[in-house]
Amino acid sequence: MAQSYVEGHPRLTGTSIADLSRLRLTLDEDFCRETADSFDRAPRLDWNDDLAQRYELFKRENLVQYRVIRESGLDVRPWAEDRPPYRDSQDLVRRVRESGVLHVFLTATGHGPGPTTGFHPLRTPSGVVEHGVELSHNDIFRVVHDVFGHIMHGNAFGPRGEFRAARTHLAMYPEEVHPVLVVEQVAQICWFFFGPHLRVDGRLPAKGEPGYTPPNRRPYAEQKVFPLSPSHVARFTSLFKEEHG
């Protein structure tokens, strides 16, 4: 489904989703920490006309991908409880493949570390109504990212799996959108797993060491909007290499 989508969009031709999914990932912890620190220092909202245009394109692309998903027969059902609908990535993949139903954890219920207040371009209504609930653009992105980033390739929710999910999904967007997706996905993941709030004396404690915080006790990243340079996107994609030998 992802490859058919790419082939149907002239700007994305020449990309093989299958080839991307087989790339070898080097998880560069320096990149992860630096990205986490940049995200931590960034203001909640650094808005400008260029970023507004990129987010508008991002929203349009997400809606097109969403329609492809719905036309494939997948049922999307809003999940309004205050806990995620799936225990882990394996639970997500198995249940969706078996049932043909994807529960989307609503942004209005769980979005960042606190209440969803203030302006964010993805918190606006999408116009899509599922089972009597209008989804926000952030809900739409959650659906397409789960399907094209995790379910199709079985990518986990840890840093490696999230990086792989972001890399394959990135190929389904025009380059103008890439900085937005890296902020919305990669930067938040880096903060969650490598952020300064998790460090003790400048280093991340390993599991079992004093000061270690297990993932289920960590706060989610605040959803921020700020410009990201194309060079940072290039640095992220450079973590993925073809296997040789």
Coordinates of C-alpha atoms in Angstrom, one line a residue:
M1 CA 0.0 0.0 0.0
A2 CA 2.8 2.4 0.9
Q3 CA 4.7 1.7 -2.4
S4 CA 1.5 2.1 -4.4
Y5 CA 1.0 5.5 -2.8
V6 CA 4.6 6.6 -3.6
E7 CA 4.3 5.4 -7.2
G8 CA 1.0 7.4 -7.6
H9 CA 2.7 10.7 -6.7
P10 CA 5.1 12.0 -9.3
R11 CA 7.2 14.0 -6.7
L12 CA 8.0 10.8 -4.9
T13 CA 9.0 8.5 -7.8
G14 CA 12.2 6.5 -7.6
T15 CA 11.6 5.7 -3.9
S16 CA 11.4 2.0 -2.8
I17 CA 9.8 1.7 0.6
A18 CA 10.9 -2.0 0.8
D19 CA 14.5 -1.0 0.2
L20 CA 14.3 1.7 2.9
S21 CA 12.9 -0.8 5.4
R22 CA 16.0 -3.0 4.9
L23 CA 18.6 -0.2 5.6
R24 CA 21.0 -0.7 8.4
L25 CA 20.4 1.8 11.2
T26 CA 23.3 3.1 13.3
L27 CA 21.7 4.6 16.4
D28 CA 24.1 7.6 17.0
E29 CA 23.5 8.6 20.6
D30 CA 25.3 11.9 20.1
F31 CA 22.7 12.8 17.5
C32 CA 19.9 11.6 19.8
R33 CA 21.2 13.7 22.8
E34 CA 21.9 16.8 20.6
T35 CA 18.4 16.5 19.1
A36 CA 16.8 16.1 22.5
D37 CA 18.7 19.1 23.8
S38 CA 17.7 21.2 20.8
F39 CA 14.1 20.2 21.3
D40 CA 14.3 20.9 25.1
R41 CA 15.6 24.4 24.5
A42 CA 13.2 25.3 21.7
P43 CA 10.2 27.5 22.4
R44 CA 6.8 26.0 22.4
L45 CA 5.9 28.0 19.3
D46 CA 8.3 29.7 16.9
W47 CA 5.8 30.4 14.1
N48 CA 6.5 32.0 10.7
D49 CA 5.0 32.0 7.2
D50 CA 7.4 29.4 5.9
L51 CA 6.5 27.0 8.7
A52 CA 2.8 27.7 8.2
Q53 CA 3.1 26.6 4.5
R54 CA 5.0 23.4 5.5
Y55 CA 2.4 22.5 8.0
E56 CA -0.5 23.1 5.6
L57 CA 1.2 20.8 3.1
F58 CA 1.8 18.2 5.9
K59 CA -1.8 18.3 6.8
R60 CA -2.9 17.8 3.2
E61 CA -0.5 14.9 2.6
N62 CA -1.7 13.2 5.8
L63 CA -5.4 13.5 4.7
V64 CA -4.5 11.9 1.3
Q65 CA -2.7 9.0 3.1
Y66 CA -5.6 8.7 5.5
R67 CA -8.1 8.3 2.6
V68 CA -5.9 5.5 1.2
I69 CA -6.0 3.7 4.5
R70 CA -9.8 4.0 4.8
E71 CA -10.3 3.0 1.2
S72 CA -8.3 -0.2 1.9
G73 CA -11.0 -1.2 4.4
L74 CA -9.3 -0.4 7.7
D75 CA -11.8 0.8 10.3
V76 CA -10.6 3.7 12.4
R77 CA -12.2 4.1 15.8
P78 CA -11.6 7.0 18.3
W79 CA -10.2 5.9 21.6
A80 CA -11.2 8.3 24.3
E81 CA -9.9 6.6 27.4
D82 CA -7.0 8.2 29.3
R83 CA -4.6 5.3 28.6
P84 CA -3.2 4.1 25.3
P85 CA -5.3 1.5 23.4
Y86 CA -2.3 -0.9 22.9
R87 CA 0.2 -2.3 25.3
D88 CA 3.1 -2.2 22.9
S89 CA 3.9 -2.3 19.2
Q90 CA 3.4 -6.1 19.0
D91 CA -0.1 -5.7 20.5
L92 CA -0.8 -2.9 18.0
V93 CA 0.4 -4.9 14.9
R94 CA -1.3 -8.2 15.9
R95 CA -4.7 -6.7 16.8
V96 CA -4.9 -4.4 13.8
R97 CA -4.0 -7.2 11.4
E98 CA -6.4 -9.6 13.0
S99 CA -9.4 -7.3 13.4
G100 CA -9.1 -4.7 10.6
V101 CA -9.7 -2.0 13.3
L102 CA -7.3 0.7 14.4
H103 CA -8.0 2.6 17.6
V104 CA -6.6 6.1 17.6
F105 CA -5.6 7.6 20.9
L106 CA -7.3 11.0 20.7
T107 CA -5.2 14.1 21.0
A108 CA -7.9 15.7 23.2
T109 CA -7.3 12.9 25.7
G110 CA -3.5 12.3 25.5
H111 CA -1.2 14.8 24.0
G112 CA 2.1 15.7 25.6
P113 CA 2.7 15.9 29.4
G114 CA -0.3 18.1 30.2
P115 CA -3.6 19.6 29.0
T116 CA -3.8 20.5 25.3
T117 CA -3.9 24.2 25.5
G118 CA -2.6 27.0 23.1
F119 CA -2.2 27.0 19.4
H120 CA -0.8 24.1 17.5
P121 CA -1.4 23.6 13.7
L122 CA -2.2 19.9 14.1
R123 CA -4.7 20.5 16.9
T124 CA -7.2 22.1 14.4
P125 CA -10.2 20.1 13.2
S126 CA -9.5 17.9 10.2
G127 CA -13.1 17.6 8.9
V128 CA -12.9 13.8 9.2
V129 CA -15.6 12.3 11.4
E130 CA -15.3 8.7 12.6
H131 CA -18.0 7.1 14.7
G132 CA -19.5 10.4 15.6
V133 CA -16.1 12.0 16.6
E134 CA -14.3 14.7 14.5
L135 CA -10.6 13.9 14.4
S136 CA -8.0 16.6 14.7
H137 CA -5.1 16.8 12.2
N138 CA -2.9 15.3 14.9
D139 CA -5.2 12.3 15.2
I140 CA -5.0 11.9 11.4
F141 CA -1.2 11.9 11.7
R142 CA -1.3 9.4 14.5
V143 CA -3.3 7.0 12.3
V144 CA -1.1 7.3 9.2
H145 CA 2.1 7.1 11.2
D146 CA 0.9 3.9 13.0
V147 CA -0.1 2.3 9.7
F148 CA 2.8 3.3 7.4
G149 CA 5.5 3.6 10.1
H150 CA 4.7 0.7 12.5
I151 CA 2.1 -1.8 11.3
M152 CA 3.3 -2.3 7.7
H153 CA 6.9 -3.1 8.8
G154 CA 6.4 -4.3 12.4
N155 CA 8.6 -1.5 13.8
A156 CA 8.6 -1.3 17.6
F157 CA 8.0 1.7 19.9
G158 CA 11.6 1.9 21.2
P159 CA 14.1 4.4 19.7
R160 CA 15.3 2.0 17.0
G161 CA 11.8 1.1 15.9
E162 CA 10.6 4.7 16.0
F163 CA 13.6 5.8 13.9
R164 CA 12.9 3.1 11.4
A165 CA 9.2 4.1 11.3
A166 CA 10.1 7.7 10.7
R167 CA 12.6 6.9 8.0
T168 CA 10.2 4.8 5.9
H169 CA 7.3 7.2 6.5
L170 CA 9.4 10.2 5.5
A171 CA 9.7 8.8 2.0
M172 CA 5.9 9.3 1.5
Y173 CA 6.2 13.0 1.9
P174 CA 7.7 15.7 -0.4
E175 CA 10.9 17.2 0.9
E176 CA 9.2 20.4 2.0
V177 CA 7.5 18.4 4.7
H178 CA 10.5 16.5 6.0
P179 CA 11.6 19.1 8.6
V180 CA 8.1 19.1 10.1
L181 CA 7.9 15.3 10.4
V182 CA 11.3 15.2 12.0
V183 CA 10.3 17.7 14.6
E184 CA 6.9 16.0 15.2
Q185 CA 8.3 12.5 15.4
V186 CA 12.1 12.1 15.7
A187 CA 12.8 15.1 17.9
Q188 CA 10.0 14.1 20.3
I189 CA 11.3 10.5 20.4
C190 CA 14.9 11.7 21.1
W191 CA 13.6 13.8 24.0
F192 CA 11.6 10.9 25.5
F193 CA 14.5 8.5 25.4
F194 CA 17.6 10.7 25.6
G195 CA 16.4 14.0 27.1
P196 CA 18.3 16.1 29.7
H197 CA 15.6 15.3 32.3
L198 CA 16.7 11.7 32.3
R199 CA 20.4 12.2 32.8
V200 CA 22.3 11.9 36.0
D201 CA 25.6 13.8 36.1
G202 CA 25.4 14.3 32.4
R203 CA 24.8 10.6 31.4
L204 CA 21.8 8.4 30.9
P205 CA 21.7 5.7 33.6
A206 CA 21.2 2.2 32.3
K207 CA 18.4 0.0 33.5
G208 CA 19.2 -1.1 37.1
E209 CA 21.5 1.8 37.8
P210 CA 20.6 4.6 40.3
G211 CA 18.5 7.3 38.7
Y212 CA 17.2 5.2 35.9
T213 CA 13.6 6.1 34.9
P214 CA 11.6 3.4 33.2
P215 CA 9.7 4.4 30.0
N216 CA 6.3 4.0 31.7
R217 CA 7.2 6.7 34.2
R218 CA 8.6 9.2 31.8
P219 CA 6.6 12.2 30.6
Y220 CA 5.6 12.5 27.0
A221 CA 7.3 15.3 25.1
E222 CA 5.5 18.6 24.8
Q223 CA 4.4 19.1 21.2
K224 CA 6.4 22.1 19.9
V225 CA 6.5 24.0 16.7
F226 CA 9.8 25.4 15.5
P227 CA 11.9 25.5 12.3
L228 CA 14.4 22.7 11.7
S229 CA 17.2 23.0 9.1
P230 CA 17.3 20.6 6.2
S231 CA 20.8 19.7 7.3
H232 CA 19.3 18.2 10.5
V233 CA 17.0 16.1 8.4
A234 CA 20.0 15.0 6.3
R235 CA 21.9 14.0 9.4
F236 CA 18.9 11.8 10.5
T237 CA 18.7 10.1 7.1
S238 CA 22.5 9.5 7.1
L239 CA 22.0 7.1 10.1
F240 CA 20.6 4.6 7.6
K241 CA 23.0 2.8 5.2
E242 CA 22.7 -0.1 2.8
E243 CA 23.9 -3.4 4.0
H244 CA 27.1 -4.7 2.3
G245 CA 28.6 -8.1 2.2

